[in-house]
Amino acid sequence: MQTPGEFVREQVTTVRSTVDRVAGSVAESVAGSVGEKPSVAAVSSQVGDFIREQRSAARVSLRELARAAGVSNPYLSQVERGLRKPSAEILASIARGLKISAETLYEQAGILDRRSGNPDTVAAIRSDEGLSERHKAVLLELYETYVREHRSATETSARAAAAARPAAASQPAVQPRNSKESA
Amino acid sequence: MQTPGEFVREQVTTVRSTVDRVAGSVAESVAGSVGEKPSVAAVSSQVGDFIREQRSAARVSLRELARAAGVSNPYLSQVERGLRKPSAEILASIARGLKISAETLYEQAGILDRRSGNPDTVAAIRSDEGLSERHKAVLLELYETYVREHRSATETSARAAAAARPAAASQPAVQPRNSKESA
DNA sequence: CAGCAGCGCTTGCAACTGCTAGCACCCCCG
DNA sequence: CGGGGGTGCTAGCAGTTGCAAGCGCTGCTG
């Protein structure tokens, strides 16, 4: 029987080989939704629709929002109708005008991927100076993977305890073994 | 002892960096008189410097990164030198090529606010309720491994820097090792 | 009725982004 | 020496972004 330390070490080794594969898709998980030209048009329309929704909800005219945001109203109109694809700076300005977070619009625009997990943990890893940027990216990706697993495992076990184990085997090399060890 | 070629190369490098510094301050003082521009120029230079650093750390040529990122190498060169301000999409592509998260580059570019995290990554992971205990252990082990690697790379770089000081090779030779180990 | 204020949108343009073609330089080989 | 491979950068250009000037429409007022 393995000691806990050995078990962890083995996991780390397994994780290492997985991490190399995962690392290649790290920024892709963020950029993937921005990569393909076809979806760009849809995304422009999405953020435009979203802006219009928020503006309507706030009962603000296009000109009022444009003024508040510091952008031209014709341009804002074009953005809302998906005719133009605004830069991040413009999105941030519009967010300010709408009194919502810029990240919200970035996500709608497909610029920023929604992060799972605890923002504090994410921020801790991101700001840790003892890590290289690449290692940060790898840890964050793994962290998110685990959080998603934990979440789905929690939901699955809430539904049917018997089905919980097979469902946990949906993730790559790491989780299956983990699952086996606990069984 | 330096060869004549090395000496000339060193001189050219020195001249280059001087010119860049002077050019940078010129652009800054010009932009400063326009009001908003200064911070934009500074930010463009910041993300460009950061990209160059990460690229050097990864021991990747400009062309290789450009290829990996799917952007043109002249454009990447201009971005690194702060001559152009890339869109979020381009930043995400570059991040993918560098195998780091896009958010990192967004932060450097001033598009995304940096969230100050818990200074203690270990504590953050430990107290994260979105993780199972096993996953916490795995993440922490990996984290420690990475920190150790980073630390030894830093120490190696400190030694290498001392040895390399006469050659004045402020360029990478140091961190590539880190990159190799993680790759 | 005309005039005014508001609404959102059209049009043309300057500035910018990201690219291609090519340059200058370096190193190595036959 | 010339040729090949690599490096990073220059210059010109097409397409895009964000703007200003202006349009057409609606409702209200004297």
PDB file of N, CA and C (backbone and C1' of nucleotides) in Angstrom, chain A residues 52 55 61-64 73-74 77-78 81, chain C residues 6-14 17-18:
ATOM      1  N   ARG A  52     -26.877  46.376 -25.782  1.00  0.00           N
ATOM      2  CA  ARG A  52     -28.214  46.937 -25.967  1.00  0.00           C
ATOM      3  C   ARG A  52     -29.158  46.504 -24.854  1.00  0.00           C
ATOM      4  N   ARG A  55     -28.318  48.409 -21.777  1.00  0.00           N
ATOM      5  CA  ARG A  55     -28.728  49.812 -21.929  1.00  0.00           C
ATOM      6  C   ARG A  55     -30.234  49.958 -21.762  1.00  0.00           C
ATOM      7  N   SER A  61     -30.804  56.125 -23.200  1.00  0.00           N
ATOM      8  CA  SER A  61     -30.776  56.226 -24.660  1.00  0.00           C
ATOM      9  C   SER A  61     -29.369  55.981 -25.174  1.00  0.00           C
ATOM     10  N   LEU A  62     -29.305  55.661 -26.445  1.00  0.00           N
ATOM     11  CA  LEU A  62     -28.014  55.394 -27.041  1.00  0.00           C
ATOM     12  C   LEU A  62     -27.079  56.596 -26.881  1.00  0.00           C
ATOM     13  N   ARG A  63     -27.623  57.781 -27.046  1.00  0.00           N
ATOM     14  CA  ARG A  63     -26.792  58.970 -26.925  1.00  0.00           C
ATOM     15  C   ARG A  63     -26.300  59.219 -25.503  1.00  0.00           C
ATOM     16  N   GLU A  64     -27.170  58.924 -24.574  1.00  0.00           N
ATOM     17  CA  GLU A  64     -26.784  59.098 -23.178  1.00  0.00           C
ATOM     18  C   GLU A  64     -25.660  58.149 -22.806  1.00  0.00           C
ATOM     19  N   ASN A  73     -21.857  58.369 -30.563  1.00  0.00           N
ATOM     20  CA  ASN A  73     -23.109  57.611 -30.574  1.00  0.00           C
ATOM     21  C   ASN A  73     -23.309  56.822 -31.858  1.00  0.00           C
ATOM     22  N   PRO A  74     -22.884  57.322 -33.031  1.00  0.00           N
ATOM     23  CA  PRO A  74     -23.020  56.475 -34.223  1.00  0.00           C
ATOM     24  C   PRO A  74     -22.202  55.183 -34.072  1.00  0.00           C
ATOM     25  N   SER A  77     -23.879  52.807 -31.834  1.00  0.00           N
ATOM     26  CA  SER A  77     -24.991  52.203 -32.579  1.00  0.00           C
ATOM     27  C   SER A  77     -24.505  51.059 -33.446  1.00  0.00           C
ATOM     28  N   GLN A  78     -23.391  51.307 -34.129  1.00  0.00           N
ATOM     29  CA  GLN A  78     -22.825  50.270 -34.991  1.00  0.00           C
ATOM     30  C   GLN A  78     -22.363  49.077 -34.169  1.00  0.00           C
ATOM     31  N   ARG A  81     -25.303  46.960 -33.153  1.00  0.00           N
ATOM     32  CA  ARG A  81     -25.855  46.192 -34.282  1.00  0.00           C
ATOM     33  C   ARG A  81     -24.848  45.213 -34.881  1.00  0.00           C
TER      34      ARG A  81
ATOM     35  P    DG C   6     -32.511  67.982 -25.924  1.00  0.00           P
ATOM     36  O5'  DG C   6     -32.887  66.528 -26.475  1.00  0.00           O
ATOM     37  C5'  DG C   6     -33.902  65.777 -25.819  1.00  0.00           C
ATOM     38  C4'  DG C   6     -34.414  64.682 -26.716  1.00  0.00           C
ATOM     39  C3'  DG C   6     -33.377  63.646 -27.144  1.00  0.00           C
ATOM     40  O3'  DG C   6     -33.354  62.568 -26.235  1.00  0.00           O
ATOM     41  C1'  DG C   6     -34.832  64.240 -28.951  1.00  0.00           C
ATOM     42  P    DC C   7     -32.250  61.406 -26.396  1.00  0.00           P
ATOM     43  O5'  DC C   7     -32.751  60.542 -27.651  1.00  0.00           O
ATOM     44  C5'  DC C   7     -33.939  59.764 -27.531  1.00  0.00           C
ATOM     45  C4'  DC C   7     -34.241  59.116 -28.863  1.00  0.00           C
ATOM     46  C3'  DC C   7     -33.073  58.322 -29.454  1.00  0.00           C
ATOM     47  O3'  DC C   7     -33.066  57.021 -28.914  1.00  0.00           O
ATOM     48  C1'  DC C   7     -34.142  59.623 -31.142  1.00  0.00           C
ATOM     49  P    DG C   8     -31.681  56.170 -28.881  1.00  0.00           P
ATOM     50  O5'  DG C   8     -31.489  55.701 -30.385  1.00  0.00           O
ATOM     51  C5'  DG C   8     -32.488  54.882 -30.999  1.00  0.00           C
ATOM     52  C4'  DG C   8     -32.223  54.775 -32.484  1.00  0.00           C
ATOM     53  C3'  DG C   8     -30.906  54.084 -32.834  1.00  0.00           C
ATOM     54  O3'  DG C   8     -31.146  53.139 -33.862  1.00  0.00           O
ATOM     55  C1'  DG C   8     -31.003  56.200 -33.873  1.00  0.00           C
ATOM     56  P    DC C   9     -29.949  52.240 -34.413  1.00  0.00           P
ATOM     57  O5'  DC C   9     -29.588  52.995 -35.776  1.00  0.00           O
ATOM     58  C5'  DC C   9     -30.620  53.170 -36.753  1.00  0.00           C
ATOM     59  C4'  DC C   9     -30.095  53.980 -37.913  1.00  0.00           C
ATOM     60  C3'  DC C   9     -28.837  53.410 -38.568  1.00  0.00           C
ATOM     61  O3'  DC C   9     -29.087  53.224 -39.956  1.00  0.00           O
ATOM     62  C1'  DC C   9     -28.587  55.729 -38.124  1.00  0.00           C
ATOM     63  P    DT C  10     -27.957  52.562 -40.901  1.00  0.00           P
ATOM     64  O5'  DT C  10     -27.408  53.809 -41.719  1.00  0.00           O
ATOM     65  C5'  DT C  10     -28.321  54.594 -42.476  1.00  0.00           C
ATOM     66  C4'  DT C  10     -27.553  55.596 -43.338  1.00  0.00           C
ATOM     67  C3'  DT C  10     -26.388  54.972 -44.107  1.00  0.00           C
ATOM     68  O3'  DT C  10     -26.414  55.534 -45.431  1.00  0.00           O
ATOM     69  C1'  DT C  10     -25.596  56.742 -42.764  1.00  0.00           C
ATOM     70  P    DT C  11     -25.452  55.010 -46.597  1.00  0.00           P
ATOM     71  O5'  DT C  11     -24.252  56.058 -46.538  1.00  0.00           O
ATOM     72  C5'  DT C  11     -24.542  57.454 -46.634  1.00  0.00           C
ATOM     73  C4'  DT C  11     -23.292  58.262 -46.427  1.00  0.00           C
ATOM     74  C3'  DT C  11     -22.045  57.663 -47.086  1.00  0.00           C
ATOM     75  O3'  DT C  11     -21.523  58.629 -47.983  1.00  0.00           O
ATOM     76  C1'  DT C  11     -21.601  58.326 -44.840  1.00  0.00           C
ATOM     77  P    DG C  12     -20.432  58.264 -49.089  1.00  0.00           P
ATOM     78  O5'  DG C  12     -19.140  59.001 -48.518  1.00  0.00           O
ATOM     79  C5'  DG C  12     -19.245  60.378 -48.145  1.00  0.00           C
ATOM     80  C4'  DG C  12     -18.048  60.768 -47.304  1.00  0.00           C
ATOM     81  C3'  DG C  12     -16.704  60.272 -47.847  1.00  0.00           C
ATOM     82  O3'  DG C  12     -15.803  61.367 -47.790  1.00  0.00           O
ATOM     83  C1'  DG C  12     -16.953  59.571 -45.607  1.00  0.00           C
ATOM     84  P    DC C  13     -14.321  61.280 -48.442  1.00  0.00           P
ATOM     85  O5'  DC C  13     -13.407  61.333 -47.143  1.00  0.00           O
ATOM     86  C5'  DC C  13     -13.665  62.332 -46.150  1.00  0.00           C
ATOM     87  C4'  DC C  13     -12.889  62.008 -44.892  1.00  0.00           C
ATOM     88  C3'  DC C  13     -11.455  61.521 -45.167  1.00  0.00           C
ATOM     89  O3'  DC C  13     -10.555  62.331 -44.431  1.00  0.00           O
ATOM     90  C1'  DC C  13     -12.559  60.069 -43.648  1.00  0.00           C
ATOM     91  P    DA C  14      -9.011  62.434 -44.844  1.00  0.00           P
ATOM     92  O5'  DA C  14      -8.310  62.216 -43.427  1.00  0.00           O
ATOM     93  C5'  DA C  14      -8.781  62.943 -42.299  1.00  0.00           C
ATOM     94  C4'  DA C  14      -8.309  62.264 -41.026  1.00  0.00           C
ATOM     95  C3'  DA C  14      -6.839  61.884 -41.028  1.00  0.00           C
ATOM     96  O3'  DA C  14      -6.323  62.133 -39.723  1.00  0.00           O
ATOM     97  C1'  DA C  14      -8.151  59.932 -40.758  1.00  0.00           C
ATOM     98  P    DT C  17      -2.829  50.795 -33.384  1.00  0.00           P
ATOM     99  O5'  DT C  17      -3.212  49.512 -34.242  1.00  0.00           O
ATOM    100  C5'  DT C  17      -4.537  48.987 -34.155  1.00  0.00           C
ATOM    101  C4'  DT C  17      -4.713  47.845 -35.138  1.00  0.00           C
ATOM    102  C3'  DT C  17      -3.723  46.685 -34.981  1.00  0.00           C
ATOM    103  O3'  DT C  17      -4.485  45.496 -35.074  1.00  0.00           O
ATOM    104  C1'  DT C  17      -3.689  47.475 -37.202  1.00  0.00           C
ATOM    105  P    DG C  18      -3.989  44.171 -34.417  1.00  0.00           P
ATOM    106  O5'  DG C  18      -3.279  43.440 -35.657  1.00  0.00           O
ATOM    107  C5'  DG C  18      -4.099  42.824 -36.654  1.00  0.00           C
ATOM    108  C4'  DG C  18      -3.300  42.524 -37.895  1.00  0.00           C
ATOM    109  C3'  DG C  18      -2.015  41.724 -37.659  1.00  0.00           C
ATOM    110  O3'  DG C  18      -2.146  40.479 -38.349  1.00  0.00           O
ATOM    111  C1'  DG C  18      -1.653  43.533 -39.151  1.00  0.00           C
TER     112       DG C  18
END
